[in-house]
Amino acid sequence: MDLAQGRMRLIEVTLAANAPAVANHLTLDELHLPDSVRVVAVVRSGQPLVPSAPMHFLEHDHVILITRADAAQEWRIGLRRVIPGHHKYNRT
């Protein structure tokens, strides 16, 4: 979903077991996401969670991110392996 006249994107991904964040038991803080990417929510087992620095990611977590449109692929650093068909974002 594009926001702010197309300058921002909201992205939802579902993490696979082999996503670096899951496989390496990384916390949100340890992902070292670039400044252009923020995790805004995690939905785990149907429950929405507000992310915090010590949060670990689990397989099947639905991770909702906001990014600048010009940096929409930078989220893939630690979350790049998603369950096929389970990431949603608009390509412009």
mmCIF file of N, CA, C and O in Angstrom:
data_model
loop_
_atom_site.group_PDB
_atom_site.id
_atom_site.type_symbol
_atom_site.label_atom_id
_atom_site.label_comp_id
_atom_site.label_asym_id
_atom_site.label_seq_id
_atom_site.Cartn_x
_atom_site.Cartn_y
_atom_site.Cartn_z
ATOM 1 N N MET A 1 0.840 -1.157 0.000
ATOM 2 C CA MET A 1 0.000 0.000 0.000
ATOM 3 C C MET A 1 0.895 1.233 0.000
ATOM 4 O O MET A 1 1.804 1.342 0.813
ATOM 5 N N ASP A 2 0.631 2.126 -0.909
ATOM 6 C CA ASP A 2 1.383 3.374 -0.967
ATOM 7 C C ASP A 2 0.735 4.411 -0.054
ATOM 8 O O ASP A 2 -0.490 4.492 0.045
ATOM 9 N N LEU A 3 1.571 5.201 0.600
ATOM 10 C CA LEU A 3 1.128 6.259 1.508
ATOM 11 C C LEU A 3 1.892 7.532 1.181
ATOM 12 O O LEU A 3 2.911 7.490 0.497
ATOM 13 N N ALA A 4 1.445 8.648 1.736
ATOM 14 C CA ALA A 4 2.137 9.930 1.588
ATOM 15 C C ALA A 4 2.408 10.253 0.124
ATOM 16 O O ALA A 4 3.543 10.503 -0.267
ATOM 17 N N GLN A 5 1.346 10.230 -0.677
ATOM 18 C CA GLN A 5 1.440 10.514 -2.109
ATOM 19 C C GLN A 5 2.493 9.650 -2.802
ATOM 20 O O GLN A 5 3.231 10.107 -3.673
ATOM 21 N N GLY A 6 2.578 8.380 -2.379
ATOM 22 C CA GLY A 6 3.493 7.443 -3.027
ATOM 23 C C GLY A 6 4.920 7.473 -2.511
ATOM 24 O O GLY A 6 5.763 6.735 -2.997
ATOM 25 N N ARG A 7 5.203 8.282 -1.499
ATOM 26 C CA ARG A 7 6.577 8.373 -0.989
ATOM 27 C C ARG A 7 6.895 7.323 0.074
ATOM 28 O O ARG A 7 8.053 7.084 0.397
ATOM 29 N N MET A 8 5.856 6.699 0.630
ATOM 30 C CA MET A 8 6.035 5.669 1.657
ATOM 31 C C MET A 8 5.264 4.428 1.224
ATOM 32 O O MET A 8 4.287 4.515 0.489
ATOM 33 N N ARG A 9 5.717 3.264 1.714
ATOM 34 C CA ARG A 9 5.028 1.994 1.433
ATOM 35 C C ARG A 9 4.805 1.225 2.714
ATOM 36 O O ARG A 9 5.688 1.149 3.564
ATOM 37 N N LEU A 10 3.653 0.610 2.804
ATOM 38 C CA LEU A 10 3.340 -0.308 3.884
ATOM 39 C C LEU A 10 3.453 -1.708 3.294
ATOM 40 O O LEU A 10 2.867 -1.998 2.259
ATOM 41 N N ILE A 11 4.229 -2.562 3.940
ATOM 42 C CA ILE A 11 4.527 -3.897 3.436
ATOM 43 C C ILE A 11 4.211 -4.909 4.523
ATOM 44 O O ILE A 11 4.541 -4.693 5.692
ATOM 45 N N GLU A 12 3.596 -6.032 4.149
ATOM 46 C CA GLU A 12 3.350 -7.128 5.079
ATOM 47 C C GLU A 12 4.025 -8.371 4.537
ATOM 48 O O GLU A 12 3.852 -8.712 3.366
ATOM 49 N N VAL A 13 4.798 -9.036 5.372
ATOM 50 C CA VAL A 13 5.456 -10.290 4.986
ATOM 51 C C VAL A 13 5.174 -11.340 6.044
ATOM 52 O O VAL A 13 4.982 -11.028 7.215
ATOM 53 N N THR A 14 5.141 -12.598 5.617
ATOM 54 C CA THR A 14 5.011 -13.725 6.533
ATOM 55 C C THR A 14 6.321 -14.478 6.515
ATOM 56 O O THR A 14 6.777 -14.914 5.450
ATOM 57 N N LEU A 15 6.959 -14.605 7.656
ATOM 58 C CA LEU A 15 8.301 -15.160 7.715
ATOM 59 C C LEU A 15 8.320 -16.682 7.593
ATOM 60 O O LEU A 15 7.524 -17.379 8.214
ATOM 61 N N ALA A 16 9.257 -17.163 6.809
ATOM 62 C CA ALA A 16 9.509 -18.598 6.670
ATOM 63 C C ALA A 16 10.559 -19.015 7.696
ATOM 64 O O ALA A 16 11.262 -18.170 8.272
ATOM 65 N N ALA A 17 10.710 -20.302 7.907
ATOM 66 C CA ALA A 17 11.686 -20.818 8.875
ATOM 67 C C ALA A 17 13.110 -20.432 8.505
ATOM 68 O O ALA A 17 13.961 -20.275 9.379
ATOM 69 N N ASN A 18 13.391 -20.242 7.212
ATOM 70 C CA ASN A 18 14.749 -19.930 6.790
ATOM 71 C C ASN A 18 15.019 -18.427 6.641
ATOM 72 O O ASN A 18 16.087 -18.039 6.178
ATOM 73 N N ALA A 19 14.085 -17.598 7.063
ATOM 74 C CA ALA A 19 14.357 -16.159 7.089
ATOM 75 C C ALA A 19 15.486 -15.918 8.081
ATOM 76 O O ALA A 19 15.490 -16.505 9.170
ATOM 77 N N PRO A 20 16.467 -15.085 7.746
ATOM 78 C CA PRO A 20 17.594 -14.858 8.665
ATOM 79 C C PRO A 20 17.163 -14.483 10.081
ATOM 80 O O PRO A 20 17.750 -14.956 11.045
ATOM 81 N N ALA A 21 16.139 -13.667 10.211
ATOM 82 C CA ALA A 21 15.682 -13.257 11.541
ATOM 83 C C ALA A 21 15.193 -14.443 12.357
ATOM 84 O O ALA A 21 15.381 -14.494 13.569
ATOM 85 N N VAL A 22 14.578 -15.411 11.683
ATOM 86 C CA VAL A 22 14.057 -16.603 12.367
ATOM 87 C C VAL A 22 15.175 -17.622 12.578
ATOM 88 O O VAL A 22 15.413 -18.091 13.696
ATOM 89 N N ALA A 23 15.866 -17.967 11.504
ATOM 90 C CA ALA A 23 16.894 -19.016 11.553
ATOM 91 C C ALA A 23 18.034 -18.673 12.503
ATOM 92 O O ALA A 23 18.605 -19.554 13.143
ATOM 93 N N ASN A 24 18.356 -17.385 12.612
ATOM 94 C CA ASN A 24 19.469 -16.965 13.468
ATOM 95 C C ASN A 24 19.016 -16.424 14.816
ATOM 96 O O ASN A 24 19.819 -15.885 15.564
ATOM 97 N N HIS A 25 17.724 -16.529 15.109
ATOM 98 C CA HIS A 25 17.159 -16.095 16.395
ATOM 99 C C HIS A 25 17.521 -14.648 16.710
ATOM 100 O O HIS A 25 17.901 -14.313 17.835
ATOM 101 N N LEU A 26 17.387 -13.783 15.694
ATOM 102 C CA LEU A 26 17.746 -12.381 15.865
ATOM 103 C C LEU A 26 16.615 -11.593 16.504
ATOM 104 O O LEU A 26 15.439 -11.871 16.274
ATOM 105 N N THR A 27 16.991 -10.596 17.288
ATOM 106 C CA THR A 27 16.011 -9.650 17.815
ATOM 107 C C THR A 27 15.824 -8.543 16.781
ATOM 108 O O THR A 27 16.631 -8.388 15.857
ATOM 109 N N LEU A 28 14.803 -7.753 16.975
ATOM 110 C CA LEU A 28 14.586 -6.606 16.096
ATOM 111 C C LEU A 28 15.815 -5.709 16.098
ATOM 112 O O LEU A 28 16.273 -5.260 15.041
ATOM 113 N N ASP A 29 16.383 -5.474 17.250
ATOM 114 C CA ASP A 29 17.576 -4.634 17.358
ATOM 115 C C ASP A 29 18.757 -5.230 16.588
ATOM 116 O O ASP A 29 19.520 -4.509 15.960
ATOM 117 N N GLU A 30 18.899 -6.545 16.624
ATOM 118 C CA GLU A 30 20.023 -7.209 15.952
ATOM 119 C C GLU A 30 19.883 -7.243 14.432
ATOM 120 O O GLU A 30 20.852 -7.520 13.727
ATOM 121 N N LEU A 31 18.696 -6.949 13.924
ATOM 122 C CA LEU A 31 18.513 -6.914 12.465
ATOM 123 C C LEU A 31 19.250 -5.745 11.826
ATOM 124 O O LEU A 31 19.608 -5.811 10.664
ATOM 125 N N HIS A 32 19.429 -4.675 12.583
ATOM 126 C CA HIS A 32 20.112 -3.486 12.064
ATOM 127 C C HIS A 32 19.471 -3.015 10.763
ATOM 128 O O HIS A 32 20.158 -2.798 9.759
ATOM 129 N N LEU A 33 18.159 -2.894 10.772
ATOM 130 C CA LEU A 33 17.461 -2.398 9.594
ATOM 131 C C LEU A 33 17.876 -0.959 9.317
ATOM 132 O O LEU A 33 18.144 -0.197 10.251
ATOM 133 N N PRO A 34 17.916 -0.576 8.055
ATOM 134 C CA PRO A 34 18.294 0.804 7.727
ATOM 135 C C PRO A 34 17.254 1.797 8.240
ATOM 136 O O PRO A 34 16.102 1.423 8.529
ATOM 137 N N ASP A 35 17.645 3.060 8.352
ATOM 138 C CA ASP A 35 16.747 4.101 8.851
ATOM 139 C C ASP A 35 15.496 4.259 8.003
ATOM 140 O O ASP A 35 14.490 4.769 8.475
ATOM 141 N N SER A 36 15.547 3.807 6.765
ATOM 142 C CA SER A 36 14.411 3.956 5.855
ATOM 143 C C SER A 36 13.336 2.883 6.061
ATOM 144 O O SER A 36 12.310 2.897 5.377
ATOM 145 N N VAL A 37 13.562 1.958 7.007
ATOM 146 C CA VAL A 37 12.641 0.846 7.251
ATOM 147 C C VAL A 37 12.299 0.778 8.731
ATOM 148 O O VAL A 37 13.182 0.835 9.582
ATOM 149 N N ARG A 38 11.005 0.642 9.037
ATOM 150 C CA ARG A 38 10.572 0.460 10.423
ATOM 151 C C ARG A 38 9.565 -0.678 10.492
ATOM 152 O O ARG A 38 8.640 -0.752 9.674
ATOM 153 N N VAL A 39 9.728 -1.553 11.467
ATOM 154 C CA VAL A 39 8.727 -2.577 11.748
ATOM 155 C C VAL A 39 7.676 -1.897 12.620
ATOM 156 O O VAL A 39 7.991 -1.394 13.696
ATOM 157 N N VAL A 40 6.428 -1.888 12.147
ATOM 158 C CA VAL A 40 5.379 -1.186 12.891
ATOM 159 C C VAL A 40 4.479 -2.134 13.673
ATOM 160 O O VAL A 40 3.832 -1.712 14.631
ATOM 161 N N ALA A 41 4.437 -3.407 13.280
ATOM 162 C CA ALA A 41 3.626 -4.379 14.006
ATOM 163 C C ALA A 41 4.053 -5.788 13.618
ATOM 164 O O ALA A 41 4.606 -6.008 12.542
ATOM 165 N N VAL A 42 3.793 -6.723 14.518
ATOM 166 C CA VAL A 42 3.984 -8.141 14.252
ATOM 167 C C VAL A 42 2.695 -8.825 14.697
ATOM 168 O O VAL A 42 2.205 -8.577 15.803
ATOM 169 N N VAL A 43 2.136 -9.660 13.812
ATOM 170 C CA VAL A 43 0.952 -10.431 14.181
ATOM 171 C C VAL A 43 1.417 -11.873 14.333
ATOM 172 O O VAL A 43 1.933 -12.476 13.397
ATOM 173 N N ARG A 44 1.272 -12.376 15.553
ATOM 174 C CA ARG A 44 1.739 -13.727 15.893
ATOM 175 C C ARG A 44 0.550 -14.518 16.426
ATOM 176 O O ARG A 44 -0.076 -14.104 17.409
ATOM 177 N N SER A 45 0.252 -15.620 15.780
ATOM 178 C CA SER A 45 -0.885 -16.466 16.189
ATOM 179 C C SER A 45 -2.161 -15.652 16.304
ATOM 180 O O SER A 45 -2.941 -15.818 17.244
ATOM 181 N N GLY A 46 -2.342 -14.727 15.372
ATOM 182 C CA GLY A 46 -3.550 -13.912 15.351
ATOM 183 C C GLY A 46 -3.561 -12.741 16.305
ATOM 184 O O GLY A 46 -4.518 -11.973 16.332
ATOM 185 N N GLN A 47 -2.505 -12.585 17.102
ATOM 186 C CA GLN A 47 -2.438 -11.506 18.083
ATOM 187 C C GLN A 47 -1.496 -10.403 17.612
ATOM 188 O O GLN A 47 -0.318 -10.667 17.354
ATOM 189 N N PRO A 48 -1.980 -9.162 17.496
ATOM 190 C CA PRO A 48 -1.097 -8.063 17.109
ATOM 191 C C PRO A 48 -0.162 -7.690 18.255
ATOM 192 O O PRO A 48 -0.594 -7.619 19.414
ATOM 193 N N LEU A 49 1.092 -7.495 17.930
ATOM 194 C CA LEU A 49 2.108 -7.117 18.916
ATOM 195 C C LEU A 49 2.788 -5.826 18.476
ATOM 196 O O LEU A 49 3.049 -5.638 17.288
ATOM 197 N N VAL A 50 3.090 -4.979 19.431
ATOM 198 C CA VAL A 50 3.878 -3.785 19.158
ATOM 199 C C VAL A 50 5.342 -4.199 19.262
ATOM 200 O O VAL A 50 5.761 -4.735 20.290
ATOM 201 N N PRO A 51 6.121 -4.001 18.199
ATOM 202 C CA PRO A 51 7.513 -4.459 18.229
ATOM 203 C C PRO A 51 8.363 -3.655 19.208
ATOM 204 O O PRO A 51 8.124 -2.469 19.439
ATOM 205 N N SER A 52 9.348 -4.336 19.764
ATOM 206 C CA SER A 52 10.324 -3.685 20.640
ATOM 207 C C SER A 52 11.701 -4.261 20.317
ATOM 208 O O SER A 52 11.806 -5.337 19.721
ATOM 209 N N ALA A 53 12.732 -3.566 20.706
ATOM 210 C CA ALA A 53 14.109 -3.960 20.370
ATOM 211 C C ALA A 53 14.432 -5.410 20.738
ATOM 212 O O ALA A 53 15.076 -6.105 19.954
ATOM 213 N N PRO A 54 14.003 -5.941 21.903
ATOM 214 C CA PRO A 54 14.360 -7.316 22.243
ATOM 215 C C PRO A 54 13.452 -8.393 21.628
ATOM 216 O O PRO A 54 13.646 -9.581 21.883
ATOM 217 N N MET A 55 12.477 -7.998 20.819
ATOM 218 C CA MET A 55 11.555 -8.977 20.228
ATOM 219 C C MET A 55 12.287 -9.912 19.267
ATOM 220 O O MET A 55 13.044 -9.471 18.416
ATOM 221 N N HIS A 56 12.057 -11.214 19.411
ATOM 222 C CA HIS A 56 12.548 -12.222 18.471
ATOM 223 C C HIS A 56 11.454 -12.528 17.458
ATOM 224 O O HIS A 56 10.265 -12.390 17.760
ATOM 225 N N PHE A 57 11.846 -12.965 16.282
ATOM 226 C CA PHE A 57 10.898 -13.305 15.228
ATOM 227 C C PHE A 57 10.739 -14.812 15.144
ATOM 228 O O PHE A 57 11.700 -15.557 15.327
ATOM 229 N N LEU A 58 9.515 -15.242 14.839
ATOM 230 C CA LEU A 58 9.207 -16.657 14.736
ATOM 231 C C LEU A 58 8.661 -16.979 13.344
ATOM 232 O O LEU A 58 8.102 -16.107 12.668
ATOM 233 N N GLU A 59 8.818 -18.240 12.950
ATOM 234 C CA GLU A 59 8.233 -18.687 11.693
ATOM 235 C C GLU A 59 6.729 -18.389 11.720
ATOM 236 O O GLU A 59 6.080 -18.531 12.752
ATOM 237 N N HIS A 60 6.212 -17.951 10.617
ATOM 238 C CA HIS A 60 4.803 -17.597 10.415
ATOM 239 C C HIS A 60 4.414 -16.263 11.026
ATOM 240 O O HIS A 60 3.232 -15.902 10.972
ATOM 241 N N ASP A 61 5.343 -15.517 11.609
ATOM 242 C CA ASP A 61 5.028 -14.158 12.045
ATOM 243 C C ASP A 61 4.652 -13.331 10.823
ATOM 244 O O ASP A 61 5.300 -13.423 9.772
ATOM 245 N N HIS A 62 3.613 -12.528 10.954
ATOM 246 C CA HIS A 62 3.246 -11.551 9.928
ATOM 247 C C HIS A 62 3.881 -10.238 10.374
ATOM 248 O O HIS A 62 3.504 -9.699 11.422
ATOM 249 N N VAL A 63 4.830 -9.762 9.606
ATOM 250 C CA VAL A 63 5.578 -8.556 9.963
ATOM 251 C C VAL A 63 5.103 -7.414 9.064
ATOM 252 O O VAL A 63 5.093 -7.553 7.838
ATOM 253 N N ILE A 64 4.703 -6.325 9.681
ATOM 254 C CA ILE A 64 4.223 -5.160 8.945
ATOM 255 C C ILE A 64 5.271 -4.065 9.084
ATOM 256 O O ILE A 64 5.661 -3.703 10.194
ATOM 257 N N LEU A 65 5.729 -3.590 7.922
ATOM 258 C CA LEU A 65 6.794 -2.596 7.875
ATOM 259 C C LEU A 65 6.327 -1.363 7.127
ATOM 260 O O LEU A 65 5.439 -1.451 6.272
ATOM 261 N N ILE A 66 6.957 -0.243 7.416
ATOM 262 C CA ILE A 66 6.780 0.953 6.611
ATOM 263 C C ILE A 66 8.158 1.348 6.102
ATOM 264 O O ILE A 66 9.150 1.256 6.833
ATOM 265 N N THR A 67 8.226 1.720 4.828
ATOM 266 C CA THR A 67 9.497 2.093 4.205
ATOM 267 C C THR A 67 9.299 3.317 3.330
ATOM 268 O O THR A 67 8.176 3.602 2.895
ATOM 269 N N ARG A 68 10.380 3.994 3.047
ATOM 270 C CA ARG A 68 10.342 4.991 1.983
ATOM 271 C C ARG A 68 10.181 4.230 0.671
ATOM 272 O O ARG A 68 10.737 3.146 0.510
ATOM 273 N N ALA A 69 9.445 4.774 -0.254
ATOM 274 C CA ALA A 69 9.206 4.102 -1.535
ATOM 275 C C ALA A 69 10.506 3.834 -2.275
ATOM 276 O O ALA A 69 10.661 2.787 -2.911
ATOM 277 N N ASP A 70 11.475 4.733 -2.171
ATOM 278 C CA ASP A 70 12.745 4.544 -2.882
ATOM 279 C C ASP A 70 13.643 3.519 -2.198
ATOM 280 O O ASP A 70 14.702 3.175 -2.703
ATOM 281 N N ALA A 71 13.210 3.000 -1.051
ATOM 282 C CA ALA A 71 14.003 2.013 -0.313
ATOM 283 C C ALA A 71 13.158 0.789 0.007
ATOM 284 O O ALA A 71 13.442 0.068 0.959
ATOM 285 N N ALA A 72 12.160 0.521 -0.811
ATOM 286 C CA ALA A 72 11.180 -0.519 -0.496
ATOM 287 C C ALA A 72 11.768 -1.920 -0.448
ATOM 288 O O ALA A 72 11.165 -2.814 0.129
ATOM 289 N N GLN A 73 12.942 -2.148 -1.008
ATOM 290 C CA GLN A 73 13.540 -3.482 -0.973
ATOM 291 C C GLN A 73 14.521 -3.662 0.190
ATOM 292 O O GLN A 73 14.989 -4.777 0.432
ATOM 293 N N GLU A 74 14.829 -2.609 0.921
ATOM 294 C CA GLU A 74 15.827 -2.694 1.992
ATOM 295 C C GLU A 74 15.381 -3.549 3.170
ATOM 296 O O GLU A 74 16.194 -4.004 3.948
ATOM 297 N N TRP A 75 14.094 -3.797 3.313
ATOM 298 C CA TRP A 75 13.602 -4.650 4.399
ATOM 299 C C TRP A 75 14.092 -6.074 4.267
ATOM 300 O O TRP A 75 14.135 -6.816 5.226
ATOM 301 N N ARG A 76 14.493 -6.466 3.080
ATOM 302 C CA ARG A 76 14.891 -7.849 2.825
ATOM 303 C C ARG A 76 16.177 -8.251 3.548
ATOM 304 O O ARG A 76 16.505 -9.428 3.598
ATOM 305 N N ILE A 77 16.885 -7.316 4.143
ATOM 306 C CA ILE A 77 18.146 -7.615 4.813
ATOM 307 C C ILE A 77 18.006 -8.773 5.795
ATOM 308 O O ILE A 77 18.750 -9.738 5.733
ATOM 309 N N GLY A 78 17.078 -8.701 6.697
ATOM 310 C CA GLY A 78 16.937 -9.763 7.692
ATOM 311 C C GLY A 78 15.665 -10.569 7.549
ATOM 312 O O GLY A 78 15.491 -11.574 8.212
ATOM 313 N N LEU A 79 14.785 -10.114 6.676
ATOM 314 C CA LEU A 79 13.479 -10.751 6.552
ATOM 315 C C LEU A 79 13.265 -11.314 5.162
ATOM 316 O O LEU A 79 12.152 -11.575 4.753
ATOM 317 N N ARG A 80 14.318 -11.519 4.400
ATOM 318 C CA ARG A 80 14.198 -11.772 2.972
ATOM 319 C C ARG A 80 13.542 -13.086 2.596
ATOM 320 O O ARG A 80 13.065 -13.218 1.488
ATOM 321 N N ARG A 81 13.540 -14.056 3.437
ATOM 322 C CA ARG A 81 12.902 -15.319 3.065
ATOM 323 C C ARG A 81 11.506 -15.362 3.654
ATOM 324 O O ARG A 81 11.339 -15.434 4.862
ATOM 325 N N VAL A 82 10.554 -15.254 2.778
ATOM 326 C CA VAL A 82 9.162 -15.239 3.208
ATOM 327 C C VAL A 82 8.458 -16.466 2.646
ATOM 328 O O VAL A 82 8.932 -17.099 1.703
ATOM 329 N N ILE A 83 7.352 -16.798 3.213
ATOM 330 C CA ILE A 83 6.561 -17.918 2.722
ATOM 331 C C ILE A 83 5.995 -17.509 1.362
ATOM 332 O O ILE A 83 5.424 -16.422 1.231
ATOM 333 N N PRO A 84 6.171 -18.321 0.324
ATOM 334 C CA PRO A 84 5.716 -17.937 -1.022
ATOM 335 C C PRO A 84 4.263 -17.476 -1.024
ATOM 336 O O PRO A 84 3.398 -18.097 -0.416
ATOM 337 N N GLY A 85 4.047 -16.365 -1.699
ATOM 338 C CA GLY A 85 2.704 -15.808 -1.798
ATOM 339 C C GLY A 85 2.263 -15.028 -0.587
ATOM 340 O O GLY A 85 1.139 -14.563 -0.515
ATOM 341 N N HIS A 86 3.148 -14.838 0.372
ATOM 342 C CA HIS A 86 2.758 -14.171 1.617
ATOM 343 C C HIS A 86 3.510 -12.883 1.863
ATOM 344 O O HIS A 86 3.831 -12.568 2.984
ATOM 345 N N HIS A 87 3.804 -12.154 0.815
ATOM 346 C CA HIS A 87 4.232 -10.793 1.070
ATOM 347 C C HIS A 87 3.465 -9.888 0.134
ATOM 348 O O HIS A 87 3.189 -10.229 -0.993
ATOM 349 N N LYS A 88 3.050 -8.780 0.695
ATOM 350 C CA LYS A 88 2.146 -7.890 -0.015
ATOM 351 C C LYS A 88 2.748 -6.502 -0.061
ATOM 352 O O LYS A 88 3.053 -5.922 0.954
ATOM 353 N N TYR A 89 2.927 -6.025 -1.253
ATOM 354 C CA TYR A 89 3.313 -4.640 -1.424
ATOM 355 C C TYR A 89 3.054 -4.253 -2.861
ATOM 356 O O TYR A 89 3.002 -5.092 -3.742
ATOM 357 N N ASN A 90 2.865 -2.964 -3.063
ATOM 358 C CA ASN A 90 2.606 -2.470 -4.408
ATOM 359 C C ASN A 90 3.916 -2.147 -5.101
ATOM 360 O O ASN A 90 4.798 -1.546 -4.519
ATOM 361 N N ARG A 91 4.016 -2.574 -6.316
ATOM 362 C CA ARG A 91 5.166 -2.191 -7.141
ATOM 363 C C ARG A 91 4.712 -1.076 -8.049
ATOM 364 O O ARG A 91 3.694 -1.178 -8.692
ATOM 365 N N THR A 92 5.465 0.004 -8.090
ATOM 366 C CA THR A 92 5.084 1.125 -8.938
ATOM 367 C C THR A 92 5.978 1.183 -10.140
ATOM 368 O O THR A 92 6.981 0.560 -10.235
#
